Each structure stands twice: as structure tokens, then as C-alpha cells.
Coordinates of C-alpha atoms in Angstrom, one line a residue:
M228 CA 22.8 11.6 7.8
W229 CA 23.4 8.5 9.9
G230 CA 22.2 8.8 13.4
A231 CA 19.7 11.6 12.6
P232 CA 16.2 11.2 13.9
A233 CA 13.4 9.9 11.7
E234 CA 11.3 12.7 10.1
P235 CA 7.5 12.5 10.0
A236 CA 6.2 12.5 6.4
D237 CA 2.7 13.9 7.1
S238 CA 3.8 17.5 6.4
Y239 CA 4.2 16.7 2.7
Y240 CA 0.5 15.7 2.4
E241 CA -1.2 18.2 4.6
V242 CA -4.6 17.2 6.1
R243 CA -7.4 19.8 6.6
P244 CA -7.5 20.8 10.3
E245 CA -11.1 19.9 10.7
C246 CA -10.5 16.3 9.6
T247 CA -9.6 14.6 12.9
D248 CA -10.6 11.0 12.1
V249 CA -7.9 10.2 9.5
P250 CA -5.7 7.2 10.2
N251 CA -2.3 7.9 11.8
T252 CA 0.7 7.7 9.5
K253 CA 3.4 5.2 10.5
F254 CA 5.8 5.9 7.6
K255 CA 8.8 8.1 8.6
I256 CA 11.7 9.3 6.5
R257 CA 14.7 7.5 8.0
P258 CA 18.2 8.7 7.1
G259 CA 20.3 5.8 5.9
K260 CA 17.2 3.8 4.9
T261 CA 14.8 5.9 2.9
L262 CA 15.8 6.6 -0.7
S263 CA 17.0 10.3 -0.3
V264 CA 17.4 12.9 -3.0
R265 CA 21.2 12.5 -2.7
R266 CA 21.1 8.7 -3.1
W267 CA 18.7 9.1 -6.0
K268 CA 20.9 11.5 -7.9
A269 CA 24.0 9.3 -7.2
A270 CA 22.2 6.3 -8.7
F271 CA 22.5 7.7 -12.2
S272 CA 25.5 7.4 -14.5
P273 CA 26.8 10.5 -16.2
D274 CA 24.6 9.9 -19.2
G275 CA 21.5 9.1 -17.1
R276 CA 21.4 5.3 -16.8
L277 CA 19.8 4.3 -13.4
D278 CA 21.3 1.6 -11.2
I279 CA 17.9 0.1 -10.6
A280 CA 19.2 -2.8 -8.4
K281 CA 20.6 -0.4 -5.7
T282 CA 17.5 1.8 -6.0
L283 CA 15.1 -1.2 -5.4
D284 CA 17.2 -2.3 -2.4
R285 CA 16.9 1.2 -0.9
I286 CA 13.2 1.3 -1.5
H287 CA 12.8 -2.1 0.2
R288 CA 14.7 -0.8 3.2
G289 CA 12.8 2.5 3.8
G290 CA 10.6 3.7 1.0
I291 CA 11.1 6.9 -1.0
H292 CA 11.5 10.5 0.1
P293 CA 8.3 12.4 -0.7
T294 CA 10.1 15.1 -2.7
I295 CA 11.3 12.6 -5.4
R296 CA 8.5 10.1 -5.1
G297 CA 6.9 11.0 -8.4
E298 CA 10.0 10.7 -10.6
V299 CA 11.0 7.4 -8.9
W300 CA 7.5 6.0 -9.5
E301 CA 7.9 6.7 -13.2
F302 CA 10.6 4.1 -13.3
L303 CA 8.8 1.6 -11.0
L304 CA 5.7 1.8 -13.1
G305 CA 7.5 1.3 -16.4
C306 CA 7.1 4.8 -17.8
F307 CA 10.9 4.7 -18.5
D308 CA 13.5 2.1 -18.9
A309 CA 16.2 2.2 -16.2
D310 CA 18.8 1.7 -18.9
S311 CA 17.7 4.8 -20.8
T312 CA 19.7 8.0 -21.0
Y313 CA 18.7 11.5 -20.0
E314 CA 18.4 12.4 -23.6
E315 CA 16.2 9.4 -24.5
R316 CA 13.9 10.1 -21.6
D317 CA 13.6 13.7 -22.5
Q318 CA 12.5 12.7 -26.0
I319 CA 10.0 10.1 -24.7
R320 CA 8.6 12.7 -22.2
Q321 CA 8.1 15.3 -24.9
Q322 CA 6.4 12.8 -27.2
R323 CA 4.1 11.7 -24.5
R324 CA 3.2 15.2 -23.5
E325 CA 2.4 16.0 -27.1
Q326 CA 0.3 12.8 -27.3
Y327 CA -1.6 13.7 -24.2
A328 CA -2.2 17.2 -25.4
K329 CA -3.7 15.7 -28.7
M330 CA -5.9 13.3 -26.8
K331 CA -7.1 16.1 -24.4
S332 CA -7.7 18.3 -27.4
D333 CA -9.9 15.6 -29.1
C334 CA -11.9 15.3 -25.9
R335 CA -12.2 19.1 -25.6
E336 CA -13.5 19.3 -29.2
I337 CA -16.3 17.0 -28.2
F338 CA -17.0 18.5 -24.8
P339 CA -15.3 21.8 -24.1
V340 CA -15.6 21.5 -20.3
V341 CA -12.5 19.3 -20.5
G342 CA -9.5 21.5 -19.9
S343 CA -11.6 24.5 -18.8
G344 CA -10.7 24.2 -15.2
K345 CA -14.3 23.0 -14.4
Y346 CA -16.0 19.6 -14.1
I347 CA -19.5 18.3 -14.1
T348 CA -21.4 16.2 -11.5
A349 CA -24.7 15.6 -13.2
P350 CA -25.6 13.9 -16.4
V351 CA -25.7 16.1 -19.5
I352 CA -27.1 13.6 -21.9
T353 CA -29.7 10.8 -22.0
E354 CA -28.8 7.2 -22.9
D355 CA -30.3 7.8 -26.3
G356 CA -28.1 10.9 -26.9
H357 CA -30.4 13.8 -26.1
P358 CA -29.3 16.8 -24.0
I359 CA -30.6 17.1 -20.4
S360 CA -31.7 20.5 -19.3
D361 CA -33.7 19.8 -16.2
P362 CA -33.3 23.0 -14.0
L363 CA -33.7 21.0 -10.8
V364 CA -30.8 18.8 -11.8
L365 CA -28.7 21.7 -13.0
A366 CA -29.2 23.7 -9.7
E367 CA -27.6 20.9 -7.7
T368 CA -24.5 20.6 -9.8
S369 CA -21.5 22.6 -10.9
Q370 CA -22.9 23.0 -14.4
D371 CA -23.9 26.3 -15.8
D372 CA -25.8 27.5 -18.9
N373 CA -22.7 27.3 -21.0
T374 CA -22.4 23.5 -20.3
I375 CA -25.9 23.0 -21.5
E376 CA -25.3 25.1 -24.6
I377 CA -22.3 22.9 -25.3
V378 CA -24.3 19.7 -25.3
K379 CA -27.2 21.3 -27.3
E380 CA -24.7 22.4 -29.9
L381 CA -23.1 19.0 -30.0
T382 CA -26.4 17.1 -30.5
S383 CA -27.5 19.6 -33.1
R384 CA -25.0 18.2 -35.5
G385 CA -27.0 15.0 -35.8
P386 CA -27.1 11.6 -34.0
L387 CA -24.1 11.1 -31.8
D388 CA -21.7 8.1 -32.2
N389 CA -22.3 5.5 -29.5
K390 CA -18.7 5.9 -28.2
V391 CA -19.4 9.6 -27.7
I392 CA -22.7 8.9 -25.9
Q393 CA -21.1 6.3 -23.6
W394 CA -18.2 8.7 -22.8
L395 CA -20.5 11.7 -22.1
L396 CA -22.6 9.5 -19.8
T397 CA -19.5 8.7 -17.8
L398 CA -18.3 12.3 -17.2
H399 CA -20.7 13.2 -14.4
Q400 CA -19.9 10.0 -12.5
I401 CA -16.2 10.9 -12.7
G402 CA -17.1 14.3 -11.3
L403 CA -19.0 12.9 -8.4
D404 CA -16.1 10.6 -7.5
V405 CA -13.5 13.4 -7.9
R406 CA -15.5 15.4 -5.3
R407 CA -15.2 12.5 -2.8
T408 CA -11.6 11.6 -3.5
D409 CA -9.1 12.5 -0.7
R410 CA -11.2 15.3 0.5
T411 CA -9.3 15.3 3.8
L412 CA -6.3 16.7 2.0
V413 CA -5.6 20.5 1.7
F414 CA -4.4 19.9 -1.8
Y415 CA -7.9 19.2 -3.0
E416 CA -9.4 22.3 -1.5
K417 CA -8.3 23.9 -4.8
E418 CA -10.8 23.6 -7.6
E419 CA -8.0 23.6 -10.2
N420 CA -6.6 20.3 -8.7
L421 CA -10.1 18.7 -8.7
A422 CA -10.5 19.8 -12.3
K423 CA -7.1 18.3 -13.2
L424 CA -8.0 15.0 -11.7
W425 CA -11.3 15.1 -13.6
D426 CA -9.5 15.9 -16.9
I427 CA -7.1 13.0 -16.6
L428 CA -9.8 10.5 -15.8
S429 CA -12.0 11.8 -18.6
V430 CA -9.2 11.5 -21.1
Y431 CA -8.4 8.0 -19.9
A432 CA -12.1 7.0 -20.2
W433 CA -12.0 8.2 -23.8
I434 CA -9.0 6.3 -24.9
D435 CA -9.7 3.0 -23.0
T436 CA -12.8 2.0 -24.9
D437 CA -12.8 -1.5 -23.4
V438 CA -12.8 -0.6 -19.7
G439 CA -13.5 3.1 -19.7
Y440 CA -13.9 4.7 -16.2
C441 CA -15.0 2.7 -13.1
Q442 CA -15.4 3.8 -9.5
G443 CA -12.1 3.4 -7.6
M444 CA -9.9 4.8 -10.4
S445 CA -10.0 8.2 -8.9
D446 CA -8.4 6.7 -5.7
L447 CA -5.6 5.3 -7.9
C448 CA -5.1 8.5 -9.9
S449 CA -5.2 11.0 -7.1
P450 CA -1.6 10.5 -5.9
M451 CA -0.3 11.0 -9.4
I452 CA -1.7 14.5 -9.5
M453 CA 0.0 15.4 -6.3
L454 CA 3.4 13.9 -7.1
L455 CA 3.8 15.0 -10.7
E456 CA 3.4 18.6 -11.4
D457 CA 2.9 18.3 -15.2
E458 CA -0.6 17.0 -16.0
A459 CA 0.6 14.9 -18.9
D460 CA 3.3 13.2 -16.8
A461 CA 0.6 12.4 -14.1
F462 CA -1.6 10.9 -16.8
W463 CA 1.0 8.6 -18.2
C464 CA 2.0 7.4 -14.7
F465 CA -1.7 6.6 -14.0
E466 CA -2.0 4.9 -17.5
R467 CA 0.9 2.7 -16.7
L468 CA -0.6 1.8 -13.3
M469 CA -3.9 0.9 -15.0
R470 CA -2.1 -1.5 -17.3
R471 CA -1.4 -3.5 -14.2
L472 CA -4.9 -3.2 -12.7
R473 CA -7.4 -2.6 -15.6
G474 CA -8.2 -6.3 -15.6
N475 CA -9.8 -5.8 -12.1
F476 CA -12.2 -3.2 -13.6
R477 CA -13.2 -5.1 -16.7
C478 CA -16.8 -6.1 -16.3
T479 CA -19.2 -8.3 -18.2
D480 CA -22.9 -9.0 -17.7
S481 CA -22.0 -11.9 -15.4
S482 CA -18.7 -11.0 -13.7
V483 CA -16.4 -8.3 -12.5
G484 CA -12.7 -8.5 -13.4
V485 CA -11.5 -8.5 -9.8
E486 CA -13.2 -11.8 -9.3
T487 CA -10.2 -13.5 -10.8
Q488 CA -8.0 -12.2 -8.0
L489 CA -10.6 -13.0 -5.4
C490 CA -10.6 -16.6 -6.7
S491 CA -6.7 -16.6 -6.5
L492 CA -7.0 -15.3 -2.9
A493 CA -9.4 -18.1 -2.0
T494 CA -6.9 -20.6 -3.5
V495 CA -4.0 -19.1 -1.6
T496 CA -5.9 -19.0 1.7
Q497 CA -7.0 -22.6 1.2
V498 CA -3.4 -23.7 0.8
I499 CA -1.8 -21.6 3.6
D500 CA -4.6 -21.6 6.1
P501 CA -7.2 -24.3 5.3
K502 CA -9.1 -23.9 8.6
L503 CA -9.7 -20.2 8.0
H504 CA -10.8 -20.9 4.4
Q505 CA -13.2 -23.6 5.6
H506 CA -14.6 -21.2 8.2
L507 CA -15.1 -18.4 5.7
E508 CA -16.9 -20.9 3.3
T509 CA -19.1 -22.0 6.2
L510 CA -20.1 -18.3 6.8
G511 CA -20.9 -17.9 3.1
G512 CA -17.8 -15.9 2.4
G513 CA -16.1 -18.4 0.1
D514 CA -16.2 -15.9 -2.8
Y515 CA -14.0 -13.5 -0.7
L516 CA -16.0 -10.5 -1.8
F517 CA -15.2 -8.9 1.6
A518 CA -11.7 -8.3 0.2
F519 CA -13.0 -6.6 -2.9
R520 CA -12.1 -3.1 -1.9
M521 CA -8.5 -4.0 -0.8
L522 CA -7.7 -5.4 -4.2
M523 CA -9.5 -2.8 -6.3
V524 CA -7.9 0.3 -4.8
L525 CA -4.7 -1.3 -3.4
F526 CA -5.5 -0.7 0.3
R527 CA -6.1 3.0 -0.1
R528 CA -8.9 2.9 2.6
E529 CA -7.0 0.7 5.0
F530 CA -4.0 3.0 5.3
S531 CA -3.4 6.7 5.7
F532 CA -2.7 8.6 2.5
C533 CA 1.0 8.7 3.2
D534 CA 1.2 5.0 4.2
S535 CA -0.7 3.9 1.2
L536 CA 1.9 5.5 -1.1
Y537 CA 4.7 3.8 0.9
L538 CA 2.9 0.5 0.5
W539 CA 2.5 1.0 -3.2
E540 CA 6.1 1.7 -3.8
M541 CA 7.2 -1.2 -1.7
M542 CA 4.9 -3.5 -3.8
W543 CA 6.1 -2.1 -7.1
A544 CA 9.8 -2.4 -6.0
L545 CA 9.2 -6.0 -5.1
E546 CA 7.4 -6.8 -8.3
Y547 CA 9.8 -4.8 -10.5
D548 CA 10.4 -6.3 -13.9
P549 CA 13.2 -4.7 -16.0
D550 CA 11.4 -5.7 -19.2
M551 CA 8.3 -3.8 -18.2
F552 CA 9.0 -0.7 -20.3
Y553 CA 9.5 -2.7 -23.5
Q554 CA 6.5 -4.9 -22.8
Y555 CA 4.2 -1.9 -22.5
E556 CA 5.7 -0.1 -25.5
D557 CA 5.4 -3.2 -27.7
S558 CA 1.9 -3.9 -26.6
G559 CA 0.9 -0.4 -27.8
S560 CA -2.8 0.3 -27.9
D561 CA -3.7 -3.2 -26.5
M562 CA -2.8 -1.6 -23.1
E563 CA -1.8 -4.9 -21.6
K564 CA 1.5 -6.3 -20.6
T565 CA 2.2 -9.0 -23.1
E566 CA 4.5 -11.9 -22.6
G567 CA 5.4 -12.1 -26.3
A568 CA 6.9 -8.6 -26.1
K569 CA 9.9 -9.7 -24.2
V570 CA 13.0 -9.0 -26.3
R571 CA 15.9 -9.1 -23.9
Q572 CA 17.7 -11.4 -21.5
K573 CA 16.3 -10.6 -18.1
S574 CA 18.8 -9.8 -15.4
T575 CA 17.7 -11.2 -12.0
R576 CA 19.8 -8.5 -10.3
K577 CA 17.6 -5.9 -11.8
C578 CA 14.4 -7.6 -10.7
G579 CA 12.5 -7.0 -7.5
K580 CA 12.6 -9.7 -4.9
Y581 CA 9.1 -10.9 -5.6
E582 CA 9.7 -11.1 -9.3
R583 CA 12.8 -13.2 -8.7
E584 CA 10.7 -15.7 -6.8
N585 CA 8.3 -15.8 -9.7
M586 CA 11.0 -16.4 -12.2
K587 CA 11.8 -19.7 -10.4
V588 CA 8.3 -21.0 -11.2
K589 CA 7.7 -22.4 -14.7
N590 CA 4.0 -22.4 -14.4
P591 CA 2.7 -18.9 -15.4
E592 CA -0.6 -19.6 -13.6
A593 CA 1.3 -19.4 -10.3
H594 CA 2.5 -15.8 -11.1
L595 CA 0.0 -13.9 -8.9
P596 CA 0.2 -10.2 -8.1
I597 CA 1.7 -9.5 -4.7
S598 CA -1.6 -7.7 -3.7
V599 CA -3.2 -11.1 -3.4
F600 CA -0.6 -12.2 -0.9
L601 CA -0.9 -8.9 1.0
V602 CA -4.6 -9.6 1.5
A603 CA -3.8 -13.2 2.4
S604 CA -1.3 -11.9 4.9
V605 CA -3.9 -9.7 6.6
L606 CA -6.3 -12.6 6.8
K607 CA -3.5 -14.8 8.2
D608 CA -2.8 -12.2 10.9
K609 CA -6.5 -12.0 11.8
S610 CA -7.0 -15.8 11.5
S611 CA -7.5 -16.5 15.2
T612 CA -9.9 -13.5 15.6
L613 CA -11.9 -14.5 12.6
L614 CA -12.1 -18.2 13.7
Q615 CA -13.2 -17.3 17.2
E616 CA -15.4 -14.2 16.8
A617 CA -16.8 -14.2 13.2
R618 CA -20.3 -15.8 13.3
G619 CA -21.4 -14.2 10.0
L620 CA -20.1 -12.1 7.1
D621 CA -21.0 -8.9 8.9
D622 CA -18.5 -10.0 11.6
V623 CA -15.8 -10.7 9.0
V624 CA -16.3 -7.2 7.5
Q625 CA -16.2 -5.5 10.9
I626 CA -13.0 -7.4 12.0
L627 CA -11.3 -6.4 8.7
N628 CA -12.6 -2.8 9.0
D629 CA -10.9 -2.6 12.4
I630 CA -7.5 -2.9 10.7
T631 CA -7.8 0.6 9.2
G632 CA -4.9 2.7 10.4
N633 CA -3.4 -0.2 12.3
L634 CA -1.4 -1.9 9.5
D635 CA 2.3 -1.4 8.9
A636 CA 3.2 -1.3 5.2
K637 CA 6.6 -2.8 5.5
K638 CA 5.5 -5.6 7.8
A639 CA 2.6 -6.3 5.4
C640 CA 5.0 -6.7 2.5
I641 CA 7.3 -8.9 4.4
G642 CA 4.4 -11.0 5.4
A643 CA 3.2 -11.2 1.8
M644 CA 6.7 -12.4 0.7
K645 CA 6.8 -15.1 3.3
L646 CA 3.3 -16.4 2.4
H647 CA 4.3 -16.3 -1.3
K648 CA 7.3 -18.6 -0.6
K649 CA 5.2 -20.8 1.5
Y650 CA 2.5 -21.1 -1.1
L651 CA 5.0 -21.9 -3.9
K652 CA 6.5 -24.7 -1.8
K653 CA 3.1 -26.4 -1.4
P654 CA 2.7 -29.2 -4.1
N655 CA -0.9 -28.3 -4.8
A656 CA -0.1 -24.6 -5.3
I657 CA 1.6 -25.0 -8.7

């Protein structure tokens, strides 16, 4: 209701009382600005088609109410087409739930701990495919005798396929990361929620044979578990997010995927703040590796849990592409958003503001993710401090660490949009 006071959002993501050092949340539910349950329901036609333009505008103004955040994210991430009907989405949801159940069943057939409500935190197999049964290792983990018997039975069938070995070698690392993820939240005091996060990441590691699992993915998946009650729905929301970000996690013997975005960040900074770029190069930070974490997990560590969700939905609303659903569906198992999959005339009205700016640029090389400009915006804001106080890379890292809990998600997005426009106007940018 107009004129009503803003409501704090922290109560929707309860923090454990003993955790007193978590960043303060700045996001508040603001009547008339935040996308409310009423506004969300009113955005659908009688047969279920979403007025995405009005929805994006509302998200730009004040984010999404926590009670509907999960279902709105499904549209922002391309799980569903805004122009689909209720009936069409029900069919897609049912098909995806069955598909996830099949993938999880395949994983469980190989390693029955999947789907058991448990998870592992120590290796169960050697790199050459033999079971590990070291009692000292087992004593320090959540494994029991049954887990070891599972591995022994599996290896007794003969030599394991390399894909199976690589997957089994990953499972304990997922378990270790799951234990560390969002441990300040009451939600993850329940073992069943930790096991659900482990299950989703384990299934994803099985189907994505190119990238598999990498550290940081648990930070990206964790909110999906909390926002979407059905495990399959949470999995597909995470899978769609990974289609945007998996290139960051793709590693070779000589490079890490995120280096591409770090190079883009260096280029952007050189254009919009050449003095700062030169200073960073002089300090030996021209590779911008100090921004690695921000790009890999989308500022999860720089914001409170609640504010990071607000930042994400602002980013996705700004970047929203109405063709996204069809691009993902057509690309199929390639798991990448492919330009060749575009089949419809794109309506600028249905695009996010950032995507509209990109549409004006003919050179696809200039189409950088908004996350690059978010980091550039942070560097720009800290430019004078970095120039005056940073005498080495340790100083750069310390100055940037000091922003934790002090950033405003909406202001960061506005700053990113301004830098993006400024960058595109520079002749050497495109």
C-alpha cells in the first residue's frame, strides 16, 4: 500500500543467532516499488501470458518480494517463456521434473548415496578407480560402512568408465563445499537441505561432462534450494544460470574461463579510467585477478545473502532477452546460448534496459555481461583510494575487501549502466 513503511527482508532468510559478523542487509520491501504478490499475479493474462515489460520495470524499481522470488527467477533465467500459457508451463515443468528424476536415478544407480539424504566429504575412490577404505579418512567424514560397501560393489563389476571415475572423484569436493556454503543461515542447519544441495550439484556434475563441478557453484546454487521448494525446479533454475556462467568455470591446462571476463574488465577500465588501469598495471595487477571472486560467484561474498539476491535479479532484469528461452531450448545438450537459435523478431519493449543498449551495437564483441561493468563500477568508485593508497596488490585486495557489506545493489547497477553507455560511446571501445 502506498505510504506504508518499508519492510526489512532479513526475516525471510534467518541468520543463526551466533553469527554476528554477517554484512547488514540494505534491501527493503518497499510498497509501490518492490514487485509484490498482487502485482505479480496481475501481470498475467487469463491464460497465463506474462506482461514481462511491466514486470521488468517493477524489478528495476524495487526488486522482488521474497515470497515470489523463486517463481519470478524462473522467467528471468529463461526456464519459461513469458509468452507461454499456464498449461504450456505445466507441461514443461512436468517434463523437466521427470527428466531430473531420470538423471538423478542414473546417478543413484552408480552411487546410491545420491538421493539418500546423506552426502560425502572424503574421497571414496582413487584416481585409477580403486575404492578407498582408510579408517583414518573415514573417521573424519560423514561416510559410513555402507558407503564403502557401495564403492566396493561398484568396482567389483570390473574397470570403471573414466567418466564414472572423474564424477566419483568430484563428489567429496562437492560435499566439502556444501558444508561451507551459507553456513550462517538457519536453513542450512538441517542436514536434509545440505543433502539436497549436494544432490543437485552432483547431478549437474554428471550431466555437464565438459565443465563438471567447480568451486563456487555451490554459492550460485544455494539460493535456488531456498527459493524453490521442489528439488527438480531448483535444479533447472541453477542449470539455466549455469548456461550464462559456465564459461567462467571452463578450465584448460593453461587458462581459466573467467580470464576472458577479466580481460574484458581490463579493457573497460582502460577506456573509462586509464589512470587507474595504468596504476594497477604498475602494481602488477594488470591481469585483474583481484576481481576473480566477484565475477565467479556474482558478488556473493561482497553482499549480505539477501542483498546478493536483490543484485542478481536486478542484473537479470536489466539483461533480460525475450528470446532466451528458445535459445536455450534449441541449443539442447550443448548447454550454451547460441545466436543461431533466434527464431523470432525481438521486441525491444520486452528486453531489459541493458539488453536494449546492446541491441544498438552491431559488433557482438562489445556485448559484455553486465557483471563486468558492475566490477568496473566498483573500481571506479574506489579509484581515488586505489590511486592514493594502493602501493602493492595486497593493498588493492584490502581496499576491495573493505567494500563487503557497504555496497548498494541498486546503485551498483545504475553505476554499471552508466559506465556501459560511456564505454560504448568511446571510439576505441567498439
